[in-house]
Structure formats: C-alpha cells, structure tokens
Tab-separated table of N, CA and C in Angstrom:
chain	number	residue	atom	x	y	z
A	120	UNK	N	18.739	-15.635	33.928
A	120	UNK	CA	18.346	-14.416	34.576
A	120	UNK	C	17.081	-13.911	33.898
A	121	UNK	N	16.162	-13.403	34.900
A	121	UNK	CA	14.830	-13.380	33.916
A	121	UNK	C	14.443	-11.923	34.903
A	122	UNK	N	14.134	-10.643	33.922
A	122	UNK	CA	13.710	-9.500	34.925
A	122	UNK	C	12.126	-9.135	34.536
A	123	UNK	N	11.234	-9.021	35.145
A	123	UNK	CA	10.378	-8.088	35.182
A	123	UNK	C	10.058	-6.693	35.878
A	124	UNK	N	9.203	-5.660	35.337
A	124	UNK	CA	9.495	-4.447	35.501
A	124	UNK	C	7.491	-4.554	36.229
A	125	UNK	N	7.304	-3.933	36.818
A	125	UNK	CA	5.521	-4.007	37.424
A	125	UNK	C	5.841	-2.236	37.820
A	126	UNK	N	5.410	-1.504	36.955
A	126	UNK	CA	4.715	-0.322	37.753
A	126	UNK	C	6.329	0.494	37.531
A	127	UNK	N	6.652	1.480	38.885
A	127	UNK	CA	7.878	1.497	39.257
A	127	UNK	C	8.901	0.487	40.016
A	128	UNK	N	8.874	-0.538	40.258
A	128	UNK	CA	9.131	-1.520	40.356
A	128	UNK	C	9.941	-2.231	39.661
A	129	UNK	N	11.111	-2.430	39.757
A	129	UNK	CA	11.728	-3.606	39.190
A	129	UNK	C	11.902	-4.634	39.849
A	130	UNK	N	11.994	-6.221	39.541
A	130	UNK	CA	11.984	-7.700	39.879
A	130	UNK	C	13.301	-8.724	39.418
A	131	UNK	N	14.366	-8.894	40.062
A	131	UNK	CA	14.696	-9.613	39.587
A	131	UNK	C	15.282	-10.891	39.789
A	132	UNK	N	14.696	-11.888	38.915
A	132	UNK	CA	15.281	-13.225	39.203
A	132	UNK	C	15.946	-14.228	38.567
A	133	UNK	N	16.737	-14.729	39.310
A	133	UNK	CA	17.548	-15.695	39.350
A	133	UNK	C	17.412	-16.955	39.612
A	134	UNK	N	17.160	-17.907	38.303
A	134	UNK	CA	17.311	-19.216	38.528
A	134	UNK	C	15.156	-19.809	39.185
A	135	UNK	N	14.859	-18.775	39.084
A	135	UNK	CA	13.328	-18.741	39.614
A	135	UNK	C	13.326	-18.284	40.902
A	136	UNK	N	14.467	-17.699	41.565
A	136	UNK	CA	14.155	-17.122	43.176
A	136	UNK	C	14.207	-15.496	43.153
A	137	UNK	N	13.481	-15.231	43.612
A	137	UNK	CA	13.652	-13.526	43.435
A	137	UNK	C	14.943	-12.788	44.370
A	138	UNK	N	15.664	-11.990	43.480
A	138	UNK	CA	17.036	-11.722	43.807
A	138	UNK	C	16.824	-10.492	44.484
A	139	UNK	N	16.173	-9.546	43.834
A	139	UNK	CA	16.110	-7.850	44.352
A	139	UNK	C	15.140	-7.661	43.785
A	140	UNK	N	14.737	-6.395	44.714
A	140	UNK	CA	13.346	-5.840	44.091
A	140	UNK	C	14.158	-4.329	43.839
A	141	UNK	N	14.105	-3.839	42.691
A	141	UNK	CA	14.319	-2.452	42.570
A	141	UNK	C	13.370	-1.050	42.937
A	142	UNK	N	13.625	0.071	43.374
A	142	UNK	CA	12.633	0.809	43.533
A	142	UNK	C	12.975	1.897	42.621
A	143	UNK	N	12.408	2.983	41.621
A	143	UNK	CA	12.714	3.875	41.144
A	143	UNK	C	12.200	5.259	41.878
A	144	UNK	N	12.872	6.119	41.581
A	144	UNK	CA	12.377	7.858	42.126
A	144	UNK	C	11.442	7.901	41.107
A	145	UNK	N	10.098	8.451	41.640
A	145	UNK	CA	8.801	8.892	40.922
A	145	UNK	C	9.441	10.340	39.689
A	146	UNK	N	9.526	9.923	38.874
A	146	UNK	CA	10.009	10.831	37.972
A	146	UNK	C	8.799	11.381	37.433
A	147	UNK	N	8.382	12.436	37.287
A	147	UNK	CA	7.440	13.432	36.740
A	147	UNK	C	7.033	13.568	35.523
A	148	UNK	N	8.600	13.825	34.754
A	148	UNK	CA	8.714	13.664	32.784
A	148	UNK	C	8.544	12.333	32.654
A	149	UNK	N	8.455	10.917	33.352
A	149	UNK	CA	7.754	9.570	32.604
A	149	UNK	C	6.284	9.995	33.025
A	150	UNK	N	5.822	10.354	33.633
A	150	UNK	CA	3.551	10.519	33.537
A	150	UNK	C	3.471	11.674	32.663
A	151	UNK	N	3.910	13.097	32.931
A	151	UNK	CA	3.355	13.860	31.237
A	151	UNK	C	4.412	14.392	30.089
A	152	UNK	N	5.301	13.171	30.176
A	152	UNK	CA	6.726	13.588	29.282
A	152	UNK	C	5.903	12.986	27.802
A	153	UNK	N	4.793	11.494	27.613
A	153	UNK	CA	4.927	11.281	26.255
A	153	UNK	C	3.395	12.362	25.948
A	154	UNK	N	2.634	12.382	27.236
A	154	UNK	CA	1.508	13.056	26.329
A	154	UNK	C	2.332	15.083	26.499
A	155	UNK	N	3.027	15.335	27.156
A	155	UNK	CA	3.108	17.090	27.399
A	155	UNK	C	3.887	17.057	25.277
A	156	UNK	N	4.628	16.151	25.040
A	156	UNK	CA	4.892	16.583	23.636
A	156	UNK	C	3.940	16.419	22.707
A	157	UNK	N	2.334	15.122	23.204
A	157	UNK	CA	1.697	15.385	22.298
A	157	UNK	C	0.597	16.113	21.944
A	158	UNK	N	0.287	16.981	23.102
A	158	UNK	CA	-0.430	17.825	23.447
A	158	UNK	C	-0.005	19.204	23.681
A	159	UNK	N	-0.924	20.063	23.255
A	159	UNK	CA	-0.481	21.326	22.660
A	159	UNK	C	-0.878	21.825	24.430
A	160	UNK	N	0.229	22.300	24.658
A	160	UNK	CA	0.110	23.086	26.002
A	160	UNK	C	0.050	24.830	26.027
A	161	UNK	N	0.171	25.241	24.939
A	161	UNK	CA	0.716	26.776	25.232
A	161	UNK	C	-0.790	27.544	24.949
A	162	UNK	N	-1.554	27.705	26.022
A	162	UNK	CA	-2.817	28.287	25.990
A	162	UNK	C	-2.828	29.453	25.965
A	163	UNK	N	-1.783	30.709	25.115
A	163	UNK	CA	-1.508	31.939	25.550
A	163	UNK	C	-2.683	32.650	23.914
A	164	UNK	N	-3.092	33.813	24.669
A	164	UNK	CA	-4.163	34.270	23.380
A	164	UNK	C	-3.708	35.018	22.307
A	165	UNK	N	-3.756	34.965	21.214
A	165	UNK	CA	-2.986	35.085	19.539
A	165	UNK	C	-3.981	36.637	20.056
A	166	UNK	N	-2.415	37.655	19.536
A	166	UNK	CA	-3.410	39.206	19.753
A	166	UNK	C	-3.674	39.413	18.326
A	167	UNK	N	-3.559	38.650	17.337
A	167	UNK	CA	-3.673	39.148	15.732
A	167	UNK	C	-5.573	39.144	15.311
A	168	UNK	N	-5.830	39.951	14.762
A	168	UNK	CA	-7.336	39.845	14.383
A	168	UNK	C	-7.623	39.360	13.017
A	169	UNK	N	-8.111	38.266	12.262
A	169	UNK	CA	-8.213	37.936	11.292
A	169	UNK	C	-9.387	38.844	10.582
A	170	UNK	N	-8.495	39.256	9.564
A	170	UNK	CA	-9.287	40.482	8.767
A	170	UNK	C	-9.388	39.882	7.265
A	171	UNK	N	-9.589	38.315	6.774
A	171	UNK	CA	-9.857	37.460	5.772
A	171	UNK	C	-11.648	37.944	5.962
A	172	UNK	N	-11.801	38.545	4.780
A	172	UNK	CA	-13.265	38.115	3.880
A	172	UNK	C	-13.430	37.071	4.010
A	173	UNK	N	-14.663	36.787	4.830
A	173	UNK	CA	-15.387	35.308	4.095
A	173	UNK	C	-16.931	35.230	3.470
A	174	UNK	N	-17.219	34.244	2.757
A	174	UNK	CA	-18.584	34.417	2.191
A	174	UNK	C	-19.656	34.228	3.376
A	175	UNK	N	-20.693	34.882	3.610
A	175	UNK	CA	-21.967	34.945	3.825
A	175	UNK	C	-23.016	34.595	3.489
A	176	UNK	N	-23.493	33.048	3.730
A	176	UNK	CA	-24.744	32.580	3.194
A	176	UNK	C	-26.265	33.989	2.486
A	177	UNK	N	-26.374	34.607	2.945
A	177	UNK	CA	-26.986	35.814	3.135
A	177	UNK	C	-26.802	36.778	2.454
A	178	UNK	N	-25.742	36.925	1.743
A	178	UNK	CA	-25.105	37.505	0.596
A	178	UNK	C	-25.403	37.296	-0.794
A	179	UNK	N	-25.572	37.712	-1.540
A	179	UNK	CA	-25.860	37.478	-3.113
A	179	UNK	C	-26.901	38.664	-3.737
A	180	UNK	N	-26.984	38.051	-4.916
A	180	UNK	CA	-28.398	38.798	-5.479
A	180	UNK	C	-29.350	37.976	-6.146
A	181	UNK	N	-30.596	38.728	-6.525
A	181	UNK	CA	-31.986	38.432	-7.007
A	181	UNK	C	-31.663	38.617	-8.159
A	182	UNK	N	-32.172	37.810	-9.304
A	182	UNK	CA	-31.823	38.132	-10.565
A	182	UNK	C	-32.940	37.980	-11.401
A	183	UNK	N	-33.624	38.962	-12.105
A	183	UNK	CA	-34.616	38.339	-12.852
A	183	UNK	C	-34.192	39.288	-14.923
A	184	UNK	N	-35.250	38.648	-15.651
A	184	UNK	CA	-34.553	39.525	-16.743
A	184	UNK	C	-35.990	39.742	-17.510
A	185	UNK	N	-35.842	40.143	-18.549
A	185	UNK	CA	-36.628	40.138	-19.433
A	185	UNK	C	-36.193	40.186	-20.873
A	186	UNK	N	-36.181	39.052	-21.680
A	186	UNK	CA	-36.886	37.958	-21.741
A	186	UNK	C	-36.409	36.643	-20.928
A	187	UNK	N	-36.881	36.055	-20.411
A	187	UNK	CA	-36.517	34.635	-19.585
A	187	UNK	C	-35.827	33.913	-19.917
A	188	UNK	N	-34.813	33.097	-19.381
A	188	UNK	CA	-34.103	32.317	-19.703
A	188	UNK	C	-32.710	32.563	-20.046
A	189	UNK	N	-32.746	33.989	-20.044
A	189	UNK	CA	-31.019	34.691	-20.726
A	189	UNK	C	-29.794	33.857	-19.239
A	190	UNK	N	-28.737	34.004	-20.034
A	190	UNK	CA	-27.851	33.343	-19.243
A	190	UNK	C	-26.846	34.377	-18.475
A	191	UNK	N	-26.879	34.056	-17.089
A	191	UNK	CA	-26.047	35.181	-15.901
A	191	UNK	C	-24.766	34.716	-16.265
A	192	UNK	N	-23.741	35.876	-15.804
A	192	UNK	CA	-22.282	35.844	-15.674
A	192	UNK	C	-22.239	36.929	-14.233
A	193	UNK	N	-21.212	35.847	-13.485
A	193	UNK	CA	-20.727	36.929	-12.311
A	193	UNK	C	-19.111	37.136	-12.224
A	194	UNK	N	-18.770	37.868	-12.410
A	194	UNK	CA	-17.207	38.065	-12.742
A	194	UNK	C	-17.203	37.385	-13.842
A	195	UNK	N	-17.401	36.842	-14.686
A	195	UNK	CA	-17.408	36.387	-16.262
A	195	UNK	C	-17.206	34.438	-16.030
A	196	UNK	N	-17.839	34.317	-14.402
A	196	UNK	CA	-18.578	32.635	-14.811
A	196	UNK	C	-19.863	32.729	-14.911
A	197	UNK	N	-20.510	31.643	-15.823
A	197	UNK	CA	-21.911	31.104	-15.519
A	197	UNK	C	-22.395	30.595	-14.308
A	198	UNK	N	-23.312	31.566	-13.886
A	198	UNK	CA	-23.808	30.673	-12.545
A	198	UNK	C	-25.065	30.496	-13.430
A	199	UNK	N	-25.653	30.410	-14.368
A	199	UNK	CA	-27.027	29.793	-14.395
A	199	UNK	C	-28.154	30.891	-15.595
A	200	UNK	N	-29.137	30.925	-15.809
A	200	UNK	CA	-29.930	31.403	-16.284
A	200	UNK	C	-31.553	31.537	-15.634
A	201	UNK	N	-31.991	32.846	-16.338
A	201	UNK	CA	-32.811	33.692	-15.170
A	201	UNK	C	-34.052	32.614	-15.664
A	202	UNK	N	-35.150	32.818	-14.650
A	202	UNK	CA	-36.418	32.064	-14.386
A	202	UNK	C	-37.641	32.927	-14.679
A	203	UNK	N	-39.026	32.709	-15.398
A	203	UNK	CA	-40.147	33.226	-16.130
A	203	UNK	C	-40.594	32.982	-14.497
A	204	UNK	N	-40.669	32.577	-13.405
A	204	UNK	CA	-42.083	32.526	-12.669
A	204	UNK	C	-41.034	33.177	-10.755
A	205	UNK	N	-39.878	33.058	-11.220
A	205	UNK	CA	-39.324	33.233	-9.913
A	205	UNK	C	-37.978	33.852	-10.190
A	206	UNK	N	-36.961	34.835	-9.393
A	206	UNK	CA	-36.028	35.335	-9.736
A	206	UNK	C	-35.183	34.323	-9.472
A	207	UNK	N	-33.682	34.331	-9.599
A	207	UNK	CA	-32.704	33.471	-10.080
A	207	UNK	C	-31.809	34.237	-8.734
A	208	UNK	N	-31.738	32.827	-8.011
A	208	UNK	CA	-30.568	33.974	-6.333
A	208	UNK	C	-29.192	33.205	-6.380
A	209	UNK	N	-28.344	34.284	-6.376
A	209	UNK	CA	-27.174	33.290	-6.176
A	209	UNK	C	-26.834	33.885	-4.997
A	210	UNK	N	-26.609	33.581	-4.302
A	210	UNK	CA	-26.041	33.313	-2.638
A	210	UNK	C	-24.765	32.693	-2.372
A	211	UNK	N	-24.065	33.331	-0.896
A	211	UNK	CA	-22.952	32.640	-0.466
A	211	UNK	C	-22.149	34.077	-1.305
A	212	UNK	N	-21.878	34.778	-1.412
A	212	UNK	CA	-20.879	35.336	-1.909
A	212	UNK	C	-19.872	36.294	-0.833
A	213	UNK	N	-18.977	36.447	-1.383
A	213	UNK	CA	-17.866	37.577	-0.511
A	213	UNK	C	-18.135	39.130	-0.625
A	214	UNK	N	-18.472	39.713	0.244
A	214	UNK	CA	-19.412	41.126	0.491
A	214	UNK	C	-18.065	41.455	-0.506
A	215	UNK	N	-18.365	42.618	-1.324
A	215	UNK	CA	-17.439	43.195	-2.498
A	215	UNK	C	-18.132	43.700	-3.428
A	216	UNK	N	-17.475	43.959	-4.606
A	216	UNK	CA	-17.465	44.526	-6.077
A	216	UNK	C	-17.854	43.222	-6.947
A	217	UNK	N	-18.557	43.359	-7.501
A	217	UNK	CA	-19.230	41.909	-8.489
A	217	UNK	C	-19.174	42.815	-9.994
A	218	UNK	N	-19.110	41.959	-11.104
A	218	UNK	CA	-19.455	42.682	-12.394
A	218	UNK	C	-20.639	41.430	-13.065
A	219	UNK	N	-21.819	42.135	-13.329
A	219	UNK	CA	-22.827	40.979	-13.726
A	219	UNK	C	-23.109	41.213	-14.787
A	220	UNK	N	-23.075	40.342	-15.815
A	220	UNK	CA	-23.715	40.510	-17.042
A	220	UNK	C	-24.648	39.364	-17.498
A	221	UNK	N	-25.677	39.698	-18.197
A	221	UNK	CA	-27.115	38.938	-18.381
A	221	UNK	C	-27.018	38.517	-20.315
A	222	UNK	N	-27.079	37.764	-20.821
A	222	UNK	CA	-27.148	37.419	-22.573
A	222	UNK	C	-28.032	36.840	-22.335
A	223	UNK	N	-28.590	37.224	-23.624
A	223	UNK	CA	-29.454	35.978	-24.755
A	223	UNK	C	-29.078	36.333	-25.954
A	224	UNK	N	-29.631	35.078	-26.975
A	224	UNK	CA	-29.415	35.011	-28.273
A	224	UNK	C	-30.486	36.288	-28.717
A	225	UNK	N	-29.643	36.998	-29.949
A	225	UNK	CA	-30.545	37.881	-30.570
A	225	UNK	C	-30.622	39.469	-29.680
A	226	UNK	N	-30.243	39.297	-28.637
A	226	UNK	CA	-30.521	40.690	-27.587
A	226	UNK	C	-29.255	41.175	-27.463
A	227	UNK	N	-29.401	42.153	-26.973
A	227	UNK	CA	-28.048	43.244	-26.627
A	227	UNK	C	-27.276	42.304	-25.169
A	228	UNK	N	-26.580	42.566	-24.721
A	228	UNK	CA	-26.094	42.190	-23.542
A	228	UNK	C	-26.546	43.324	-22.249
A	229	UNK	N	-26.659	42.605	-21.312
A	229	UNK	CA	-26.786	43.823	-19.749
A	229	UNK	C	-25.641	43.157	-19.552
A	230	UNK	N	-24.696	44.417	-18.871
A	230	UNK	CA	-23.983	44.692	-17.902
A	230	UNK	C	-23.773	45.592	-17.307
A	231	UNK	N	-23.281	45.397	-15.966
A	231	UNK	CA	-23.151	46.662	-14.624
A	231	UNK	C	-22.480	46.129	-13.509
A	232	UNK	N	-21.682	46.684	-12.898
A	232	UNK	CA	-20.629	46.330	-11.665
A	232	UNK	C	-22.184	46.751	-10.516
A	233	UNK	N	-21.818	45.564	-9.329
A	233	UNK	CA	-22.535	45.800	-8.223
A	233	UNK	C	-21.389	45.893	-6.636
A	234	UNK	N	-21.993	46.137	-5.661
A	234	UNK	CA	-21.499	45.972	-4.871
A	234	UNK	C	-22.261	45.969	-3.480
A	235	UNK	N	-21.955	44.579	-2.900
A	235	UNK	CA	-22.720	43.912	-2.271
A	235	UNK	C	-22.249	44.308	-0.969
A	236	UNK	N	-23.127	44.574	0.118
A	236	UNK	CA	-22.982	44.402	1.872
A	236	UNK	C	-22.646	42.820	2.248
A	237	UNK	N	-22.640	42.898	3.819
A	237	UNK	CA	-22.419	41.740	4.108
A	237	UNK	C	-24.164	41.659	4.551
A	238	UNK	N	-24.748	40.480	3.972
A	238	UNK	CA	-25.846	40.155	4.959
A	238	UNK	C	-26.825	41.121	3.630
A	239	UNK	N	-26.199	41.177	2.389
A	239	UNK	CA	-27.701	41.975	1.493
A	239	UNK	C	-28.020	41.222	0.219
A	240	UNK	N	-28.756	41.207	-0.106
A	240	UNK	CA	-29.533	40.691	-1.244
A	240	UNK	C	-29.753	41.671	-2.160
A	241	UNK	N	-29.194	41.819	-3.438
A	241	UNK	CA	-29.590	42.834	-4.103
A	241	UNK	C	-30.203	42.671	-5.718
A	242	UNK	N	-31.003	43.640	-5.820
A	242	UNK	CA	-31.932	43.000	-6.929
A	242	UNK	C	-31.542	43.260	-7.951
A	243	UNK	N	-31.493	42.486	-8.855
A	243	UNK	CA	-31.203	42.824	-10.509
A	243	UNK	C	-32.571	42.750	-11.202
A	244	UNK	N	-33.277	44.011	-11.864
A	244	UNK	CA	-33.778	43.574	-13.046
A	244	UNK	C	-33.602	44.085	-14.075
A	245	UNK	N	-33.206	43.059	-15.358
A	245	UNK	CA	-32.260	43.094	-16.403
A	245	UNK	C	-33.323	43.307	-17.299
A	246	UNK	N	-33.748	44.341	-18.582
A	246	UNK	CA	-34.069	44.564	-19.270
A	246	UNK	C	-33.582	44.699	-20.687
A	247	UNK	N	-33.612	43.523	-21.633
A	247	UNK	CA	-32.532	43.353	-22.363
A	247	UNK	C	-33.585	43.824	-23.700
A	248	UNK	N	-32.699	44.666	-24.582
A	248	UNK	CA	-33.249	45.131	-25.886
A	248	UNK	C	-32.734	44.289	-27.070
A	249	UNK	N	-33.743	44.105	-27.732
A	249	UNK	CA	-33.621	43.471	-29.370
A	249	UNK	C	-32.162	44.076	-30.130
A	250	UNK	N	-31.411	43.286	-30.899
A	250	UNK	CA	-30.401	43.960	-31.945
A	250	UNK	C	-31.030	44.388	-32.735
C-alpha cells in the first residue's frame, strides 16, 4: 500500500493501481494556523507614554581650564583632560544634574554641580588656583 498526499488531495494505491482519491474540506487554520502563531497579530495601540530619559547627541558641555591639560570628572568618572588650543566637549549625555570637577597636579581642585537642557551645550571655564 503506498499513499501520496498532492495539495488537498489524497492518493491512494494499491499494488500500483490507484484505489481512491481523497478530497479534504478547505480548512482555514491549515493556510494561517502555522504563520497566525508566528506572527504577531494584535495591532491594538499601547496607551502608555514612555517617560525614560534618553541621551541626546546635542547634550553635553564645553570644557576649557586654565592651566591646560587638568583632568575632567563628570559624576566622579574621567572623561578626559582639557585642551590649550580648543575646548574639551563631552556630548551624548542625559538632560539632568551633572557634578564636574576639573584637577591638576599642584592646583586647587574646581568643582560645581551643572544642569543641563535637552539639546544645550554648556560652557565650563575652569579657573584653577595655585596651592
């Protein structure tokens, strides 16, 4: 006994002579039964408003000091040290409350809390005094 299935269609034979042809009812759940589970169907609109901070390329500050080269802290990491011919930008940040502080060897420390817009650039210039 040997069956083949073609389509909705079933075939079957016997001995090599074809015995019956089966017909099936067009069932609906076999065409979008394997993709309707793998595909997200529920197109209804989420009423929640996402109120997550995110960073803003456009955001940051200008940093320059005097004397050159002192090393930045923003919330108490190193992003880097200030520049003699160009200010020092750190960018990308989350519009908020920042605390920046500026060192060098031999000088007092700058520090001061800032607080940044979305979309502002704000300038630091750090004037650091001798011990």
């Amino acid at each position: 006994m040997i069956k083949y299935s073609i389509g909705m269609f079933g075939l079957l034979f016997i001995m090599g002579c074809l015995v019956s042809v089966v017909t099936a009812d067009y069932d609906y759940n076999d065409y979008y039964g394997t993709w309707g589970t793998k595909l997200k169907t529920d197109f209804t609109l989420d009423s929640t408003v996402n109120t997550e901070r995110v960073y803003n390329p456009n955001t940051g500050f200008s940093i320059t000091s005097t004397p050159h080269g002192a090393e930045i802290f923003v919330n108490g990491e190193s992003i880097g040290i200030t520049r003699s011919l160009k200010a020092k930008e750190v960018k990308g940040l989350i519009p908020g409350e920042y605390n920046v502080s500026i060192s060098f060897p031999g000088y007092k420390d700058y520090a001061a809390n800032y607080t940044v817009n979305e979309g502002e650039i704000k300038s630091i210039e750090a004037v650091l005094s001798k011990l």
